[in-house]
Coordinates of C-alpha atoms in Angstrom, one line a residue:
M3 CA 3.6 37.1 3.3
A4 CA 3.0 33.3 3.7
A5 CA -0.3 31.9 5.0
P6 CA -0.5 30.8 8.6
L7 CA 0.0 27.2 9.4
L8 CA -3.2 25.1 9.8
L9 CA -4.1 21.4 10.1
S10 CA -6.0 21.1 6.9
D11 CA -6.7 17.4 6.8
L12 CA -6.9 14.4 9.2
Y13 CA -6.9 10.8 7.9
I14 CA -7.0 7.4 9.6
Y15 CA -6.1 4.2 7.8
P16 CA -7.9 1.5 9.7
V17 CA -6.1 -1.4 7.8
K18 CA -2.3 -0.9 7.0
S19 CA -1.9 -0.4 3.3
L20 CA -5.4 0.1 2.6
G21 CA -7.2 3.5 1.9
G22 CA -7.7 6.1 4.4
I23 CA -10.7 7.8 6.0
R24 CA -10.8 11.7 6.1
V25 CA -12.0 12.8 9.6
A26 CA -12.9 16.3 11.0
E27 CA -11.3 15.4 14.5
A28 CA -9.3 12.4 16.0
E29 CA -8.3 11.1 19.2
I30 CA -4.7 10.8 19.8
E31 CA -3.4 7.5 21.6
P32 CA 0.1 6.5 22.5
R33 CA 0.3 4.5 19.1
G34 CA -1.0 7.5 17.1
L35 CA -4.5 8.5 16.0
R36 CA -7.2 6.2 17.5
H37 CA -8.0 3.3 15.0
D38 CA -5.1 4.0 12.7
R39 CA -3.5 0.9 11.4
R40 CA -4.7 -1.4 14.1
W41 CA -5.6 -4.0 11.6
L42 CA -3.1 -5.8 9.4
I43 CA -3.6 -8.2 6.4
V44 CA -1.1 -11.1 6.3
D45 CA -0.5 -14.0 4.2
H46 CA -0.6 -17.8 4.8
R47 CA 2.7 -17.5 6.5
N48 CA 1.6 -14.7 8.9
Q49 CA 3.7 -12.1 6.9
F50 CA 2.4 -8.7 6.7
M51 CA 1.1 -7.7 3.1
T52 CA 1.3 -4.2 1.7
Q53 CA 0.8 -2.7 -1.8
R54 CA 4.5 -2.7 -2.2
Q55 CA 4.2 -6.5 -3.3
H56 CA 0.4 -6.6 -4.1
A57 CA -0.8 -3.5 -5.9
D58 CA -4.2 -4.9 -6.3
M59 CA -4.7 -3.9 -2.5
A60 CA -5.3 -0.3 -3.7
L61 CA -8.7 -1.5 -5.1
L62 CA -10.0 -2.4 -1.7
H63 CA -11.9 0.9 -0.7
V64 CA -12.4 1.7 2.9
S65 CA -15.5 3.7 4.2
P66 CA -16.9 4.6 7.4
A67 CA -19.5 2.7 9.3
Y68 CA -20.9 2.7 12.8
N69 CA -18.1 1.8 15.2
G70 CA -16.2 0.3 12.3
F71 CA -15.7 0.7 8.5
L72 CA -16.7 -1.2 5.2
L73 CA -14.5 -2.8 2.8
T74 CA -15.5 -2.9 -0.8
H75 CA -13.8 -3.9 -4.0
Q76 CA -13.8 -1.1 -6.5
Q77 CA -13.7 -3.5 -9.6
R78 CA -15.8 -6.2 -8.3
P79 CA -19.4 -5.2 -7.2
E80 CA -20.4 -8.8 -6.8
L81 CA -18.3 -8.8 -3.6
L82 CA -20.8 -7.5 -1.0
P83 CA -19.3 -4.8 1.4
L84 CA -17.4 -6.4 4.4
Y85 CA -18.1 -4.8 7.8
V86 CA -15.1 -4.7 10.1
P87 CA -15.4 -3.2 13.7
F88 CA -12.6 -0.9 14.7
E89 CA -11.7 -3.2 17.6
A90 CA -11.5 -7.0 17.4
T91 CA -12.2 -9.5 20.4
P92 CA -9.6 -12.0 21.7
E93 CA -11.2 -15.1 20.7
R94 CA -8.4 -16.3 18.6
T95 CA -4.7 -15.3 18.5
L96 CA -1.4 -15.8 16.7
F97 CA 2.1 -14.3 16.1
V98 CA 2.6 -12.1 13.1
T99 CA 5.6 -10.6 11.4
I100 CA 6.0 -6.9 10.3
W101 CA 9.3 -5.8 9.0
D102 CA 11.7 -7.0 11.8
D103 CA 9.2 -7.4 14.5
M104 CA 7.1 -10.3 15.5
V105 CA 4.1 -9.4 17.5
F106 CA 1.1 -11.0 19.2
A107 CA -2.1 -10.2 17.3
W108 CA -5.9 -11.1 17.4
R109 CA -7.5 -12.9 14.5
G110 CA -10.5 -11.3 12.8
T111 CA -13.5 -13.1 11.8
P112 CA -13.4 -16.2 9.3
E113 CA -15.8 -14.3 7.2
A114 CA -13.2 -11.4 7.0
D115 CA -10.5 -13.9 6.0
A116 CA -12.7 -15.5 3.3
W117 CA -13.8 -12.1 1.8
L118 CA -10.1 -10.8 1.7
S119 CA -8.7 -14.2 0.1
E120 CA -11.5 -13.9 -2.6
A121 CA -10.8 -10.2 -3.0
L122 CA -7.1 -10.5 -3.4
G123 CA -6.9 -13.9 -4.9
R124 CA -4.7 -15.4 -2.3
E125 CA -4.9 -17.0 1.1
C126 CA -4.8 -14.1 3.8
R127 CA -6.1 -13.2 7.1
L128 CA -6.9 -10.0 9.0
V129 CA -5.5 -9.5 12.3
Y130 CA -5.8 -6.8 15.0
M131 CA -3.1 -5.2 17.4
S132 CA -4.5 -4.9 20.9
D133 CA -3.5 -2.4 23.5
M134 CA -1.5 -5.0 25.2
V135 CA 1.0 -5.3 22.3
V136 CA 4.3 -3.6 22.7
R137 CA 5.9 -2.5 19.4
N138 CA 8.4 0.2 19.9
V139 CA 9.5 3.1 17.7
E140 CA 13.1 3.3 16.8
P141 CA 14.9 3.3 20.3
E142 CA 17.8 5.2 19.1
L143 CA 15.8 8.2 18.1
N144 CA 13.0 8.1 20.7
P145 CA 12.2 7.4 24.3
A146 CA 12.1 3.5 25.1
D147 CA 8.5 3.6 25.9
A148 CA 7.4 5.1 22.7
V149 CA 5.1 2.6 20.8
V150 CA 3.6 2.4 17.3
S151 CA 0.8 0.5 15.7
F152 CA 1.2 -1.5 12.4
A153 CA 2.4 1.7 10.8
D154 CA 5.9 1.4 9.2
G155 CA 7.7 2.9 12.2
Y156 CA 6.3 6.1 13.7
P157 CA 2.9 7.1 15.2
F158 CA 2.2 9.9 12.8
L159 CA 3.2 11.0 9.3
L160 CA 3.1 14.7 8.5
A161 CA 2.9 16.4 5.0
G162 CA 2.4 19.8 3.5
T163 CA 0.0 20.9 0.8
E164 CA 2.6 23.3 -0.4
A165 CA 5.3 20.5 -0.8
L166 CA 2.7 18.4 -2.9
A167 CA 1.8 21.5 -5.0
E168 CA 5.5 22.3 -5.8
L169 CA 6.0 18.6 -6.7
N170 CA 2.9 18.8 -8.9
T171 CA 4.5 21.6 -11.0
R172 CA 7.3 19.2 -12.0
L173 CA 5.0 16.4 -13.0
A174 CA 3.2 16.1 -16.5
E175 CA 0.2 14.5 -14.6
P176 CA -0.5 15.9 -10.8
V177 CA -0.8 13.3 -8.1
P178 CA -3.2 13.6 -5.1
M179 CA -2.0 13.4 -1.5
N180 CA -3.3 9.8 -1.1
R181 CA -0.3 8.6 -2.8
F182 CA 1.6 9.6 0.4
R183 CA -0.8 8.4 3.0
P184 CA -0.3 11.1 5.8
N185 CA -2.1 11.1 9.1
L186 CA -1.7 15.2 9.4
V187 CA -1.9 17.4 6.5
F188 CA -1.0 20.9 7.0
S189 CA -1.4 24.1 4.8
G190 CA 0.4 27.4 4.8
G191 CA 4.1 28.3 5.0
A192 CA 6.6 27.6 2.3
A193 CA 7.1 24.2 0.3
W194 CA 9.3 21.7 2.3
E195 CA 9.6 24.0 5.2
E196 CA 8.6 21.1 7.5
D197 CA 12.1 19.7 6.6
A198 CA 13.5 22.1 9.3
W199 CA 10.9 21.5 11.9
H200 CA 11.7 19.9 15.3
E201 CA 9.3 20.6 17.9
F202 CA 6.0 22.0 17.0
Q203 CA 2.4 22.3 18.3
V204 CA -0.9 21.4 16.7
G205 CA -3.9 23.0 18.6
G206 CA -1.6 23.5 21.5
L207 CA -0.6 19.8 21.7
P208 CA 3.2 19.1 21.4
F209 CA 4.7 17.2 18.4
R210 CA 8.3 16.3 17.4
A211 CA 9.5 15.7 13.8
V212 CA 12.0 13.0 14.1
R213 CA 13.3 12.4 10.6
P214 CA 12.0 12.7 7.0
C215 CA 10.2 9.9 5.5
G216 CA 11.9 7.7 2.8
R217 CA 9.4 6.8 0.1
C218 CA 8.9 3.5 -1.6
V219 CA 7.1 2.2 -4.7
M220 CA 3.6 2.7 -3.2
T221 CA 3.7 6.3 -4.2
T222 CA 3.7 5.2 -7.8
I223 CA 0.4 3.3 -7.4
D224 CA -2.8 4.8 -8.6
Q225 CA -5.2 4.4 -5.6
Q226 CA -8.0 4.3 -7.8
T227 CA -6.9 1.8 -10.5
A228 CA -4.0 0.0 -8.9
Q229 CA -1.8 0.8 -12.0
K230 CA 1.8 1.6 -11.4
S231 CA 3.9 4.2 -13.2
A232 CA 7.4 5.7 -12.7
E233 CA 5.9 9.0 -10.9
P234 CA 6.2 10.7 -8.7
L235 CA 9.1 8.8 -7.3
R236 CA 11.2 9.3 -10.5
T237 CA 10.8 13.2 -10.2
L238 CA 11.1 13.2 -6.5
A239 CA 14.4 11.4 -6.8
T240 CA 15.8 14.2 -8.8
Y241 CA 15.8 16.7 -6.0
R242 CA 14.5 15.0 -2.9
T243 CA 17.1 12.3 -2.3
Q244 CA 18.9 12.0 0.9
G245 CA 21.4 9.1 1.1
N246 CA 19.7 6.3 -0.7
K247 CA 16.3 7.5 0.1
V248 CA 13.8 9.6 -1.6
M249 CA 12.0 12.0 0.9
F250 CA 8.5 13.1 1.3
G251 CA 6.8 14.2 4.7
Q252 CA 8.3 13.8 8.2
N253 CA 8.0 11.1 10.5
V254 CA 6.5 12.3 13.8
T255 CA 5.9 11.4 17.5
G256 CA 3.0 13.1 19.6
P257 CA 1.8 13.7 22.8
G258 CA 0.2 10.5 23.7
R259 CA -3.3 11.9 24.5
G260 CA -5.4 14.6 23.2
T261 CA -7.8 15.6 20.3
L262 CA -6.9 17.1 16.9
R263 CA -9.3 18.9 14.8
V264 CA -9.1 20.3 11.1
G265 CA -8.4 23.9 11.3
D266 CA -6.2 23.7 14.4
P267 CA -3.3 26.2 14.4
I268 CA 0.2 24.9 14.1
A269 CA 3.2 26.7 15.9
V270 CA 6.8 25.8 15.1
V271 CA 8.5 25.7 18.5
S272 CA 12.1 24.9 17.5
R273 CA 13.8 23.9 14.2
R274 CA 16.5 21.5 13.4

């Protein structure tokens, strides 16, 4: 008999494309978990930056601090830690581009811009998404009022430990879950059973799996060294390809409000 479904890990990623912070509980807001991907690094043209083009972003480590987080460079100890608050102030503003969206953002501090530019070896800025910004989730799949942060497209990403374990049986060297950057990690059940989920509850709160998540080259970047390899994308492509995309995890929408805690039970309400 399969183990019961439980929420085994919760992660927030304060800055898009940088490392996550594991938390024991998290508040849910309309855009997803509170403090998740509200900060974004942009280049001199105000275009968003990710590890897809800049693998060395993996070397910027994120750790929790009082009402914010610390950024450190894993290979450059001479760069003193940079403190960033969870929320910015609207002192300076600009428009930034993320995928096909152009959105209004608040500037971070000049000190943060200088630190990141030095750490990444190129001019860049740190910007924040305020609650006033409206960035809609894909309208053809979701209600018109569903919004998202600087995440790629959905408020939550769900992944299963059994799916990762099954993948790792096929790899010469196993990979950790941080290659896939989920917010919600669950244990129990069978490998890949989340593919069939539609409506489900976590701790009694309603969620909806919208569609599988197509994975990119970021999954091939070691988050400790920033080194790239062919795996796990090459192996996943042999048996997890749908159309032209390689799938791992589920894009999910949530209740808009509530609290999640590690250990919350998961109940599948309906399946696709």
